[in-house]
Amino acid sequence: MSGYPGVGTVLVIIPTYNEADNIRIIVERVRTATPDVDILVADDNSPDGTGAIADELAAGDPAVHVLHRPGKQGLGAAYIAGFGWGTEQGYDAVVEMDADGSHAPEELPKLLDALAGADVVLGSRYVKGGRTVNWPAHRQAISRIGNLYVRLALGMPLRDATGGYRAYRTPVLGKLELDTIASHGYCFQVDLAWRAHREGFRVAEVPITFTERERGQSKMSSSIVREALWKVTLWGTSARWVALKRAVAGNGPAR
């Protein structure tokens, strides 16, 4: 376990489900782009043999590890399991990265350099310098409108709270009550960003290029989008109600 300058030991968590066509490629790219980080493949018992391929990679490289999970339980659950594993092993920081190549490992140093002066770093498609490549127009519209709604509903000054390429210092995760998270997909990412923002952690955004996957099938679904819309509305309404009650209590007659 080596370290990244200014950050310490880093674990890149790559959740997988049926990513046999991609896992060798993404692991090789991470190891080439950032030799000083370790990798954890969190596989949800992929029927296409992704877990077995990950085991082969781990057998030939001490920086690659595999967490076998009993079945498909969602992106959020896979990351939380990976966070727990990384914390138990004593890593100073953990990174979320998709297996399909949409998150370029070559941009990981950019995130880690920013983490040297922050607690959480989000790879952002919607800050200056960020962009998307080969993404269908309807997916980009959903993403942009969703992020605008998140900013308005939650009052977070983040341009890309739904993105899944990000880095956390592990002490931050211990403050976010991960055992109470039941969100998936977009909503999981918003939930973590919202919790970090409310706790007052330093959350930074750096521009990334998001590229639509070339191999395999996207896990995104309309149910994940609906979940995000419902929960963000609920969180925003609840936060405003709590703020209103505090304001009324503060301005009311003394008791």
C-alpha atoms as an extended CHARMM CRD file, in Angstrom:
* protein
*
       255  EXT
         1         1  MET       CA              0.0000000000        0.0000000000        0.0000000000  PROA      1               0.0000000000
         2         2  SER       CA              1.7250000000        3.1460000000       -1.2060000000  PROA      2               0.0000000000
         3         3  GLY       CA              0.6130000000        6.7470000000       -0.9030000000  PROA      3               0.0000000000
         4         4  TYR       CA             -0.4230000000        9.6650000000       -3.1110000000  PROA      4               0.0000000000
         5         5  PRO       CA              1.3080000000       12.9960000000       -2.3140000000  PROA      5               0.0000000000
         6         6  GLY       CA             -0.7930000000       15.2300000000       -0.0750000000  PROA      6               0.0000000000
         7         7  VAL       CA             -3.5250000000       12.6020000000        0.3530000000  PROA      7               0.0000000000
         8         8  GLY       CA             -1.9940000000        9.3780000000        1.6430000000  PROA      8               0.0000000000
         9         9  THR       CA             -3.1060000000        5.8660000000        0.7960000000  PROA      9               0.0000000000
        10        10  VAL       CA             -5.8990000000        5.7040000000       -1.7810000000  PROA      10              0.0000000000
        11        11  LEU       CA             -8.3550000000        2.9510000000       -2.6830000000  PROA      11              0.0000000000
        12        12  VAL       CA            -10.2870000000        3.1340000000       -5.9700000000  PROA      12              0.0000000000
        13        13  ILE       CA            -13.5880000000        1.2800000000       -5.6210000000  PROA      13              0.0000000000
        14        14  ILE       CA            -15.0400000000       -0.1250000000       -8.8480000000  PROA      14              0.0000000000
        15        15  PRO       CA            -18.4930000000       -1.7200000000       -8.4340000000  PROA      15              0.0000000000
        16        16  THR       CA            -19.2980000000       -4.3260000000      -11.0640000000  PROA      16              0.0000000000
        17        17  TYR       CA            -22.2540000000       -6.2840000000      -12.3520000000  PROA      17              0.0000000000
        18        18  ASN       CA            -21.7930000000       -7.9670000000      -15.7300000000  PROA      18              0.0000000000
        19        19  GLU       CA            -18.7080000000       -5.9610000000      -16.6830000000  PROA      19              0.0000000000
        20        20  ALA       CA            -16.6290000000       -8.8340000000      -18.0860000000  PROA      20              0.0000000000
        21        21  ASP       CA            -15.9290000000       -6.8370000000      -21.2480000000  PROA      21              0.0000000000
        22        22  ASN       CA            -14.6490000000       -3.8420000000      -19.3080000000  PROA      22              0.0000000000
        23        23  ILE       CA            -13.0070000000       -4.8780000000      -16.0530000000  PROA      23              0.0000000000
        24        24  ARG       CA             -9.5660000000       -5.8340000000      -17.4210000000  PROA      24              0.0000000000
        25        25  ILE       CA             -9.3990000000       -2.6090000000      -19.4160000000  PROA      25              0.0000000000
        26        26  ILE       CA            -10.3960000000       -0.2860000000      -16.5720000000  PROA      26              0.0000000000
        27        27  VAL       CA             -8.0710000000       -1.9350000000      -14.0350000000  PROA      27              0.0000000000
        28        28  GLU       CA             -5.1310000000       -1.6790000000      -16.4490000000  PROA      28              0.0000000000
        29        29  ARG       CA             -5.9060000000        1.9880000000      -17.1300000000  PROA      29              0.0000000000
        30        30  VAL       CA             -6.0790000000        2.8070000000      -13.4080000000  PROA      30              0.0000000000
        31        31  ARG       CA             -2.8200000000        1.0150000000      -12.6860000000  PROA      31              0.0000000000
        32        32  THR       CA             -1.1150000000        2.8530000000      -15.5660000000  PROA      32              0.0000000000
        33        33  ALA       CA             -2.5220000000        6.3040000000      -14.7680000000  PROA      33              0.0000000000
        34        34  THR       CA             -2.0180000000        6.1590000000      -10.9990000000  PROA      34              0.0000000000
        35        35  PRO       CA              0.4530000000        3.4370000000       -9.9390000000  PROA      35              0.0000000000
        36        36  ASP       CA              0.3720000000        4.6760000000       -6.3300000000  PROA      36              0.0000000000
        37        37  VAL       CA             -3.2750000000        3.7420000000       -5.6820000000  PROA      37              0.0000000000
        38        38  ASP       CA             -4.9250000000        0.4110000000       -4.9200000000  PROA      38              0.0000000000
        39        39  ILE       CA             -8.0990000000       -0.9710000000       -6.4990000000  PROA      39              0.0000000000
        40        40  LEU       CA            -11.0660000000       -2.8030000000       -4.9940000000  PROA      40              0.0000000000
        41        41  VAL       CA            -13.4510000000       -4.5060000000       -7.4070000000  PROA      41              0.0000000000
        42        42  ALA       CA            -16.8000000000       -4.8770000000       -5.6090000000  PROA      42              0.0000000000
        43        43  ASP       CA            -18.6190000000       -7.5020000000       -7.6570000000  PROA      43              0.0000000000
        44        44  ASP       CA            -22.2900000000       -8.3230000000       -7.1310000000  PROA      44              0.0000000000
        45        45  ASN       CA            -21.9660000000      -11.9960000000       -8.1380000000  PROA      45              0.0000000000
        46        46  SER       CA            -22.0130000000      -11.1440000000      -11.8530000000  PROA      46              0.0000000000
        47        47  PRO       CA            -23.3660000000      -14.0720000000      -13.8960000000  PROA      47              0.0000000000
        48        48  ASP       CA            -21.0220000000      -13.1840000000      -16.7830000000  PROA      48              0.0000000000
        49        49  GLY       CA            -17.9090000000      -14.0800000000      -14.7630000000  PROA      49              0.0000000000
        50        50  THR       CA            -16.7020000000      -10.5700000000      -13.9230000000  PROA      50              0.0000000000
        51        51  GLY       CA            -15.7980000000      -11.7000000000      -10.4040000000  PROA      51              0.0000000000
        52        52  ALA       CA            -13.5980000000      -14.5230000000      -11.6770000000  PROA      52              0.0000000000
        53        53  ILE       CA            -11.7560000000      -12.1490000000      -14.0050000000  PROA      53              0.0000000000
        54        54  ALA       CA            -11.2230000000       -9.7670000000      -11.0790000000  PROA      54              0.0000000000
        55        55  ASP       CA             -9.7870000000      -12.6490000000       -9.0410000000  PROA      55              0.0000000000
        56        56  GLU       CA             -7.2980000000      -13.3550000000      -11.8540000000  PROA      56              0.0000000000
        57        57  LEU       CA             -6.2380000000       -9.7110000000      -11.8740000000  PROA      57              0.0000000000
        58        58  ALA       CA             -5.8410000000       -9.6840000000       -8.0850000000  PROA      58              0.0000000000
        59        59  ALA       CA             -3.7590000000      -12.8710000000       -8.1750000000  PROA      59              0.0000000000
        60        60  GLY       CA             -1.2660000000      -11.1550000000      -10.4550000000  PROA      60              0.0000000000
        61        61  ASP       CA             -1.1780000000       -7.7230000000       -8.7990000000  PROA      61              0.0000000000
        62        62  PRO       CA             -0.9960000000       -7.0870000000       -5.0190000000  PROA      62              0.0000000000
        63        63  ALA       CA             -2.5690000000       -3.6440000000       -5.5300000000  PROA      63              0.0000000000
        64        64  VAL       CA             -5.8110000000       -5.1860000000       -6.8340000000  PROA      64              0.0000000000
        65        65  HSD       CA             -8.3850000000       -6.6070000000       -4.4090000000  PROA      65              0.0000000000
        66        66  VAL       CA            -11.8200000000       -8.1690000000       -4.8490000000  PROA      66              0.0000000000
        67        67  LEU       CA            -14.9190000000       -7.9730000000       -2.6690000000  PROA      67              0.0000000000
        68        68  HSD       CA            -17.4280000000      -10.6610000000       -3.6430000000  PROA      68              0.0000000000
        69        69  ARG       CA            -20.9950000000       -9.7720000000       -2.7370000000  PROA      69              0.0000000000
        70        70  PRO       CA            -23.9350000000      -12.2160000000       -2.6990000000  PROA      70              0.0000000000
        71        71  GLY       CA            -25.9620000000      -10.6390000000       -5.5040000000  PROA      71              0.0000000000
        72        72  LYS       CA            -27.1280000000       -7.4920000000       -7.2360000000  PROA      72              0.0000000000
        73        73  GLN       CA            -28.0350000000       -5.0270000000       -4.4670000000  PROA      73              0.0000000000
        74        74  GLY       CA            -27.5020000000       -1.7000000000       -6.1570000000  PROA      74              0.0000000000
        75        75  LEU       CA            -24.7150000000        0.7920000000       -6.6800000000  PROA      75              0.0000000000
        76        76  GLY       CA            -25.1370000000        2.4880000000       -3.3130000000  PROA      76              0.0000000000
        77        77  ALA       CA            -24.8810000000       -0.7620000000       -1.3630000000  PROA      77              0.0000000000
        78        78  ALA       CA            -21.7740000000       -1.7720000000       -3.3210000000  PROA      78              0.0000000000
        79        79  TYR       CA            -20.0440000000        1.5240000000       -2.5780000000  PROA      79              0.0000000000
        80        80  ILE       CA            -20.9700000000        1.4410000000        1.0950000000  PROA      80              0.0000000000
        81        81  ALA       CA            -19.5160000000       -2.0660000000        1.3560000000  PROA      81              0.0000000000
        82        82  GLY       CA            -16.3870000000       -0.8170000000       -0.4040000000  PROA      82              0.0000000000
        83        83  PHE       CA            -16.1340000000        2.1940000000        1.8970000000  PROA      83              0.0000000000
        84        84  GLY       CA            -16.3110000000       -0.1350000000        4.8890000000  PROA      84              0.0000000000
        85        85  TRP       CA            -13.6250000000       -2.4150000000        3.4910000000  PROA      85              0.0000000000
        86        86  GLY       CA            -11.3500000000        0.5150000000        2.7110000000  PROA      86              0.0000000000
        87        87  THR       CA            -11.8120000000        2.0470000000        6.1450000000  PROA      87              0.0000000000
        88        88  GLU       CA            -11.0770000000       -1.2690000000        7.8670000000  PROA      88              0.0000000000
        89        89  GLN       CA             -7.8840000000       -1.6240000000        5.8280000000  PROA      89              0.0000000000
        90        90  GLY       CA             -6.7230000000        1.8310000000        6.9060000000  PROA      90              0.0000000000
        91        91  TYR       CA             -6.8540000000        3.7660000000        3.6230000000  PROA      91              0.0000000000
        92        92  ASP       CA             -6.7460000000        7.5460000000        3.9080000000  PROA      92              0.0000000000
        93        93  ALA       CA             -9.0260000000        8.1770000000        0.9300000000  PROA      93              0.0000000000
        94        94  VAL       CA            -11.4380000000        6.2870000000       -1.3020000000  PROA      94              0.0000000000
        95        95  VAL       CA            -12.5170000000        6.9660000000       -4.8710000000  PROA      95              0.0000000000
        96        96  GLU       CA            -15.7380000000        6.0630000000       -6.6920000000  PROA      96              0.0000000000
        97        97  MET       CA            -15.2170000000        5.0060000000      -10.3110000000  PROA      97              0.0000000000
        98        98  ASP       CA            -17.4460000000        3.2650000000      -12.8620000000  PROA      98              0.0000000000
        99        99  ALA       CA            -16.1760000000        0.1040000000      -14.5520000000  PROA      99              0.0000000000
       100       100  ASP       CA            -17.4010000000        1.0170000000      -18.0200000000  PROA      100             0.0000000000
       101       101  GLY       CA            -14.7710000000        3.6440000000      -18.8760000000  PROA      101             0.0000000000
       102       102  SER       CA            -17.1050000000        6.6250000000      -18.5820000000  PROA      102             0.0000000000
       103       103  HSD       CA            -14.8250000000        7.9080000000      -15.8070000000  PROA      103             0.0000000000
       104       104  ALA       CA            -11.3640000000        8.2980000000      -17.3020000000  PROA      104             0.0000000000
       105       105  PRO       CA             -8.6690000000        6.9440000000      -14.9510000000  PROA      105             0.0000000000
       106       106  GLU       CA             -6.2770000000        9.3730000000      -16.6250000000  PROA      106             0.0000000000
       107       107  GLU       CA             -8.1660000000       12.1830000000      -14.8590000000  PROA      107             0.0000000000
       108       108  LEU       CA             -7.8380000000       10.6220000000      -11.4050000000  PROA      108             0.0000000000
       109       109  PRO       CA             -4.6770000000       12.6180000000      -10.5190000000  PROA      109             0.0000000000
       110       110  LYS       CA             -6.7440000000       15.7620000000      -11.0200000000  PROA      110             0.0000000000
       111       111  LEU       CA             -9.2370000000       14.6260000000       -8.3780000000  PROA      111             0.0000000000
       112       112  LEU       CA             -6.5420000000       13.5270000000       -5.9530000000  PROA      112             0.0000000000
       113       113  ASP       CA             -4.5650000000       16.7490000000       -6.3450000000  PROA      113             0.0000000000
       114       114  ALA       CA             -7.7260000000       18.6770000000       -5.4220000000  PROA      114             0.0000000000
       115       115  LEU       CA             -8.3490000000       16.3500000000       -2.4680000000  PROA      115             0.0000000000
       116       116  ALA       CA             -5.0700000000       17.5450000000       -0.9560000000  PROA      116             0.0000000000
       117       117  GLY       CA             -6.9460000000       20.7540000000       -0.0990000000  PROA      117             0.0000000000
       118       118  ALA       CA            -10.4780000000       19.4130000000        0.3760000000  PROA      118             0.0000000000
       119       119  ASP       CA            -12.4830000000       16.7360000000        2.1700000000  PROA      119             0.0000000000
       120       120  VAL       CA            -14.5710000000       15.6430000000       -0.8140000000  PROA      120             0.0000000000
       121       121  VAL       CA            -13.8950000000       16.1540000000       -4.5220000000  PROA      121             0.0000000000
       122       122  LEU       CA            -16.5520000000       15.7210000000       -7.1840000000  PROA      122             0.0000000000
       123       123  GLY       CA            -15.6310000000       15.1270000000      -10.8070000000  PROA      123             0.0000000000
       124       124  SER       CA            -17.9490000000       17.5630000000      -12.5460000000  PROA      124             0.0000000000
       125       125  ARG       CA            -19.3210000000       17.5800000000      -16.0940000000  PROA      125             0.0000000000
       126       126  TYR       CA            -20.8990000000       20.9950000000      -15.5820000000  PROA      126             0.0000000000
       127       127  VAL       CA            -18.1440000000       23.2850000000      -14.3150000000  PROA      127             0.0000000000
       128       128  LYS       CA            -15.8750000000       25.1470000000      -16.7200000000  PROA      128             0.0000000000
       129       129  GLY       CA            -13.7780000000       22.6180000000      -18.6050000000  PROA      129             0.0000000000
       130       130  GLY       CA            -16.1240000000       19.7030000000      -17.9520000000  PROA      130             0.0000000000
       131       131  ARG       CA            -18.0160000000       17.9790000000      -20.7510000000  PROA      131             0.0000000000
       132       132  THR       CA            -19.8010000000       14.8390000000      -21.9330000000  PROA      132             0.0000000000
       133       133  VAL       CA            -18.9510000000       12.7450000000      -24.9950000000  PROA      133             0.0000000000
       134       134  ASN       CA            -21.2830000000       10.4930000000      -26.9990000000  PROA      134             0.0000000000
       135       135  TRP       CA            -24.0990000000       10.9040000000      -24.5130000000  PROA      135             0.0000000000
       136       136  PRO       CA            -27.6650000000       10.7790000000      -25.8970000000  PROA      136             0.0000000000
       137       137  ALA       CA            -29.4340000000       14.1350000000      -25.8120000000  PROA      137             0.0000000000
       138       138  HSD       CA            -32.2310000000       12.8490000000      -23.5630000000  PROA      138             0.0000000000
       139       139  ARG       CA            -29.7470000000       11.5250000000      -20.9770000000  PROA      139             0.0000000000
       140       140  GLN       CA            -27.8770000000       14.8270000000      -20.9310000000  PROA      140             0.0000000000
       141       141  ALA       CA            -31.1350000000       16.7600000000      -20.5550000000  PROA      141             0.0000000000
       142       142  ILE       CA            -32.2180000000       14.5810000000      -17.6170000000  PROA      142             0.0000000000
       143       143  SER       CA            -28.8200000000       15.0630000000      -15.9710000000  PROA      143             0.0000000000
       144       144  ARG       CA            -28.6850000000       18.8350000000      -16.4170000000  PROA      144             0.0000000000
       145       145  ILE       CA            -32.2750000000       19.4030000000      -15.3220000000  PROA      145             0.0000000000
       146       146  GLY       CA            -31.7920000000       17.0250000000      -12.3990000000  PROA      146             0.0000000000
       147       147  ASN       CA            -28.7180000000       18.8870000000      -11.1770000000  PROA      147             0.0000000000
       148       148  LEU       CA            -30.4950000000       22.2180000000      -11.4980000000  PROA      148             0.0000000000
       149       149  TYR       CA            -33.3800000000       20.8490000000       -9.4360000000  PROA      149             0.0000000000
       150       150  VAL       CA            -30.9500000000       19.5550000000       -6.7940000000  PROA      150             0.0000000000
       151       151  ARG       CA            -29.3430000000       23.0020000000       -6.4680000000  PROA      151             0.0000000000
       152       152  LEU       CA            -32.7200000000       24.7100000000       -6.1370000000  PROA      152             0.0000000000
       153       153  ALA       CA            -34.3100000000       22.1400000000       -3.8120000000  PROA      153             0.0000000000
       154       154  LEU       CA            -31.3560000000       21.6230000000       -1.4710000000  PROA      154             0.0000000000
       155       155  GLY       CA            -29.5370000000       24.9340000000       -1.7560000000  PROA      155             0.0000000000
       156       156  MET       CA            -26.2140000000       23.2530000000       -2.5160000000  PROA      156             0.0000000000
       157       157  PRO       CA            -23.7730000000       25.2810000000       -4.6210000000  PROA      157             0.0000000000
       158       158  LEU       CA            -22.6950000000       22.1970000000       -6.5740000000  PROA      158             0.0000000000
       159       159  ARG       CA            -22.9550000000       21.9560000000      -10.3410000000  PROA      159             0.0000000000
       160       160  ASP       CA            -22.8120000000       18.1620000000      -10.5750000000  PROA      160             0.0000000000
       161       161  ALA       CA            -24.1450000000       16.4780000000       -7.4450000000  PROA      161             0.0000000000
       162       162  THR       CA            -25.3440000000       13.4040000000       -9.3590000000  PROA      162             0.0000000000
       163       163  GLY       CA            -21.9840000000       12.4200000000      -10.8480000000  PROA      163             0.0000000000
       164       164  GLY       CA            -20.3210000000        9.2200000000       -9.7250000000  PROA      164             0.0000000000
       165       165  TYR       CA            -16.6240000000       10.0390000000      -10.1550000000  PROA      165             0.0000000000
       166       166  ARG       CA            -15.5050000000       11.3930000000       -6.8050000000  PROA      166             0.0000000000
       167       167  ALA       CA            -13.0240000000       11.0990000000       -3.9460000000  PROA      167             0.0000000000
       168       168  TYR       CA            -13.5110000000       11.1800000000       -0.1670000000  PROA      168             0.0000000000
       169       169  ARG       CA            -11.1660000000       11.3240000000        2.7530000000  PROA      169             0.0000000000
       170       170  THR       CA            -12.1420000000        8.3040000000        4.8620000000  PROA      170             0.0000000000
       171       171  PRO       CA            -12.6350000000       10.2830000000        8.1190000000  PROA      171             0.0000000000
       172       172  VAL       CA            -15.4150000000       12.1630000000        6.2910000000  PROA      172             0.0000000000
       173       173  LEU       CA            -17.3010000000        8.9420000000        5.6130000000  PROA      173             0.0000000000
       174       174  GLY       CA            -17.3630000000        8.1990000000        9.3170000000  PROA      174             0.0000000000
       175       175  LYS       CA            -19.3880000000       11.3880000000        9.8570000000  PROA      175             0.0000000000
       176       176  LEU       CA            -22.0000000000       10.7310000000        7.1660000000  PROA      176             0.0000000000
       177       177  GLU       CA            -23.9610000000        7.9310000000        8.9040000000  PROA      177             0.0000000000
       178       178  LEU       CA            -23.6420000000        5.5780000000        5.9510000000  PROA      178             0.0000000000
       179       179  ASP       CA            -25.7040000000        2.9020000000        7.6920000000  PROA      179             0.0000000000
       180       180  THR       CA            -28.8000000000        5.1000000000        7.2750000000  PROA      180             0.0000000000
       181       181  ILE       CA            -28.4480000000        5.4300000000        3.4800000000  PROA      181             0.0000000000
       182       182  ALA       CA            -30.9260000000        3.4640000000        1.3720000000  PROA      182             0.0000000000
       183       183  SER       CA            -30.5680000000        5.4030000000       -1.8910000000  PROA      183             0.0000000000
       184       184  HSD       CA            -29.4180000000        4.0980000000       -5.2650000000  PROA      184             0.0000000000
       185       185  GLY       CA            -28.0420000000        5.5250000000       -8.5250000000  PROA      185             0.0000000000
       186       186  TYR       CA            -28.2930000000        9.2950000000       -8.9210000000  PROA      186             0.0000000000
       187       187  CYS       CA            -29.9500000000        9.5490000000       -5.5310000000  PROA      187             0.0000000000
       188       188  PHE       CA            -27.0840000000        7.8280000000       -3.7090000000  PROA      188             0.0000000000
       189       189  GLN       CA            -24.6220000000       10.3520000000       -5.0930000000  PROA      189             0.0000000000
       190       190  VAL       CA            -26.8640000000       13.3070000000       -4.2110000000  PROA      190             0.0000000000
       191       191  ASP       CA            -27.4030000000       11.8940000000       -0.7330000000  PROA      191             0.0000000000
       192       192  LEU       CA            -23.6700000000       11.7030000000        0.0240000000  PROA      192             0.0000000000
       193       193  ALA       CA            -22.9750000000       15.1770000000       -1.3780000000  PROA      193             0.0000000000
       194       194  TRP       CA            -25.9090000000       16.6070000000        0.6150000000  PROA      194             0.0000000000
       195       195  ARG       CA            -24.6960000000       15.0050000000        3.8360000000  PROA      195             0.0000000000
       196       196  ALA       CA            -21.1210000000       16.2560000000        3.3160000000  PROA      196             0.0000000000
       197       197  HSD       CA            -22.3960000000       19.7630000000        2.5650000000  PROA      197             0.0000000000
       198       198  ARG       CA            -24.6360000000       19.8520000000        5.6540000000  PROA      198             0.0000000000
       199       199  GLU       CA            -21.7570000000       18.6760000000        7.8600000000  PROA      199             0.0000000000
       200       200  GLY       CA            -19.6580000000       21.6000000000        6.6690000000  PROA      200             0.0000000000
       201       201  PHE       CA            -16.9780000000       19.5920000000        4.8940000000  PROA      201             0.0000000000
       202       202  ARG       CA            -14.9240000000       21.1950000000        2.1430000000  PROA      202             0.0000000000
       203       203  VAL       CA            -16.4910000000       19.9660000000       -1.0910000000  PROA      203             0.0000000000
       204       204  ALA       CA            -14.6570000000       20.8540000000       -4.3030000000  PROA      204             0.0000000000
       205       205  GLU       CA            -15.5050000000       20.2440000000       -7.9500000000  PROA      205             0.0000000000
       206       206  VAL       CA            -13.0150000000       19.6400000000      -10.7440000000  PROA      206             0.0000000000
       207       207  PRO       CA            -13.8570000000       19.3730000000      -14.4540000000  PROA      207             0.0000000000
       208       208  ILE       CA            -13.9590000000       15.9270000000      -16.0520000000  PROA      208             0.0000000000
       209       209  THR       CA            -14.8960000000       14.4870000000      -19.4190000000  PROA      209             0.0000000000
       210       210  PHE       CA            -17.6760000000       11.9170000000      -19.1090000000  PROA      210             0.0000000000
       211       211  THR       CA            -17.7470000000        9.4270000000      -21.9880000000  PROA      211             0.0000000000
       212       212  GLU       CA            -20.6930000000        7.1560000000      -22.6910000000  PROA      212             0.0000000000
       213       213  ARG       CA            -19.8270000000        3.4700000000      -22.3480000000  PROA      213             0.0000000000
       214       214  GLU       CA            -18.8240000000        1.6020000000      -25.5070000000  PROA      214             0.0000000000
       215       215  ARG       CA            -19.3220000000       -1.9530000000      -24.2110000000  PROA      215             0.0000000000
       216       216  GLY       CA            -22.0480000000       -3.4990000000      -22.0660000000  PROA      216             0.0000000000
       217       217  GLN       CA            -25.4130000000       -2.1590000000      -20.9490000000  PROA      217             0.0000000000
       218       218  SER       CA            -26.1430000000        0.9150000000      -18.8320000000  PROA      218             0.0000000000
       219       219  LYS       CA            -27.6670000000        0.2490000000      -15.4000000000  PROA      219             0.0000000000
       220       220  MET       CA            -29.6230000000        3.5160000000      -15.4350000000  PROA      220             0.0000000000
       221       221  SER       CA            -33.4220000000        3.2160000000      -15.3450000000  PROA      221             0.0000000000
       222       222  SER       CA            -36.4830000000        5.4330000000      -15.0350000000  PROA      222             0.0000000000
       223       223  SER       CA            -37.1010000000        4.0950000000      -11.5180000000  PROA      223             0.0000000000
       224       224  ILE       CA            -33.7260000000        5.4620000000      -10.3810000000  PROA      224             0.0000000000
       225       225  VAL       CA            -34.6160000000        8.8960000000      -11.7810000000  PROA      225             0.0000000000
       226       226  ARG       CA            -38.0170000000        8.8160000000      -10.0440000000  PROA      226             0.0000000000
       227       227  GLU       CA            -36.3830000000        7.8220000000       -6.7580000000  PROA      227             0.0000000000
       228       228  ALA       CA            -33.9960000000       10.7630000000       -6.9990000000  PROA      228             0.0000000000
       229       229  LEU       CA            -36.7830000000       13.2380000000       -7.7830000000  PROA      229             0.0000000000
       230       230  TRP       CA            -38.9240000000       12.0410000000       -4.8760000000  PROA      230             0.0000000000
       231       231  LYS       CA            -36.1530000000       11.9370000000       -2.2870000000  PROA      231             0.0000000000
       232       232  VAL       CA            -34.5950000000       15.2780000000       -3.2410000000  PROA      232             0.0000000000
       233       233  THR       CA            -38.0400000000       16.8810000000       -2.9610000000  PROA      233             0.0000000000
       234       234  LEU       CA            -38.5300000000       15.2670000000        0.4450000000  PROA      234             0.0000000000
       235       235  TRP       CA            -35.1010000000       16.3480000000        1.7080000000  PROA      235             0.0000000000
       236       236  GLY       CA            -35.5340000000       19.9000000000        0.4790000000  PROA      236             0.0000000000
       237       237  THR       CA            -39.0150000000       20.2370000000        1.9800000000  PROA      237             0.0000000000
       238       238  SER       CA            -37.8590000000       18.7920000000        5.2930000000  PROA      238             0.0000000000
       239       239  ALA       CA            -34.8450000000       21.1140000000        5.4670000000  PROA      239             0.0000000000
       240       240  ARG       CA            -37.0220000000       24.1710000000        4.8000000000  PROA      240             0.0000000000
       241       241  TRP       CA            -39.5600000000       23.0730000000        7.4080000000  PROA      241             0.0000000000
       242       242  VAL       CA            -36.8380000000       22.6360000000       10.0440000000  PROA      242             0.0000000000
       243       243  ALA       CA            -35.3790000000       26.0540000000        9.1680000000  PROA      243             0.0000000000
       244       244  LEU       CA            -38.8300000000       27.6520000000        9.4120000000  PROA      244             0.0000000000
       245       245  LYS       CA            -39.5050000000       26.1240000000       12.8360000000  PROA      245             0.0000000000
       246       246  ARG       CA            -36.1500000000       27.3460000000       14.1050000000  PROA      246             0.0000000000
       247       247  ALA       CA            -36.8270000000       30.8350000000       12.7940000000  PROA      247             0.0000000000
       248       248  VAL       CA            -40.2550000000       30.9260000000       14.4440000000  PROA      248             0.0000000000
       249       249  ALA       CA            -38.8380000000       29.6220000000       17.7130000000  PROA      249             0.0000000000
       250       250  GLY       CA            -36.0780000000       32.2130000000       17.6240000000  PROA      250             0.0000000000
       251       251  ASN       CA            -38.4650000000       35.0920000000       16.9540000000  PROA      251             0.0000000000
       252       252  GLY       CA            -41.2600000000       33.9900000000       19.2390000000  PROA      252             0.0000000000
       253       253  PRO       CA            -41.9830000000       35.2850000000       22.7370000000  PROA      253             0.0000000000
       254       254  ALA       CA            -39.6200000000       34.2660000000       25.5010000000  PROA      254             0.0000000000
       255       255  ARG       CA            -40.8620000000       31.4590000000       27.7420000000  PROA      255             0.0000000000
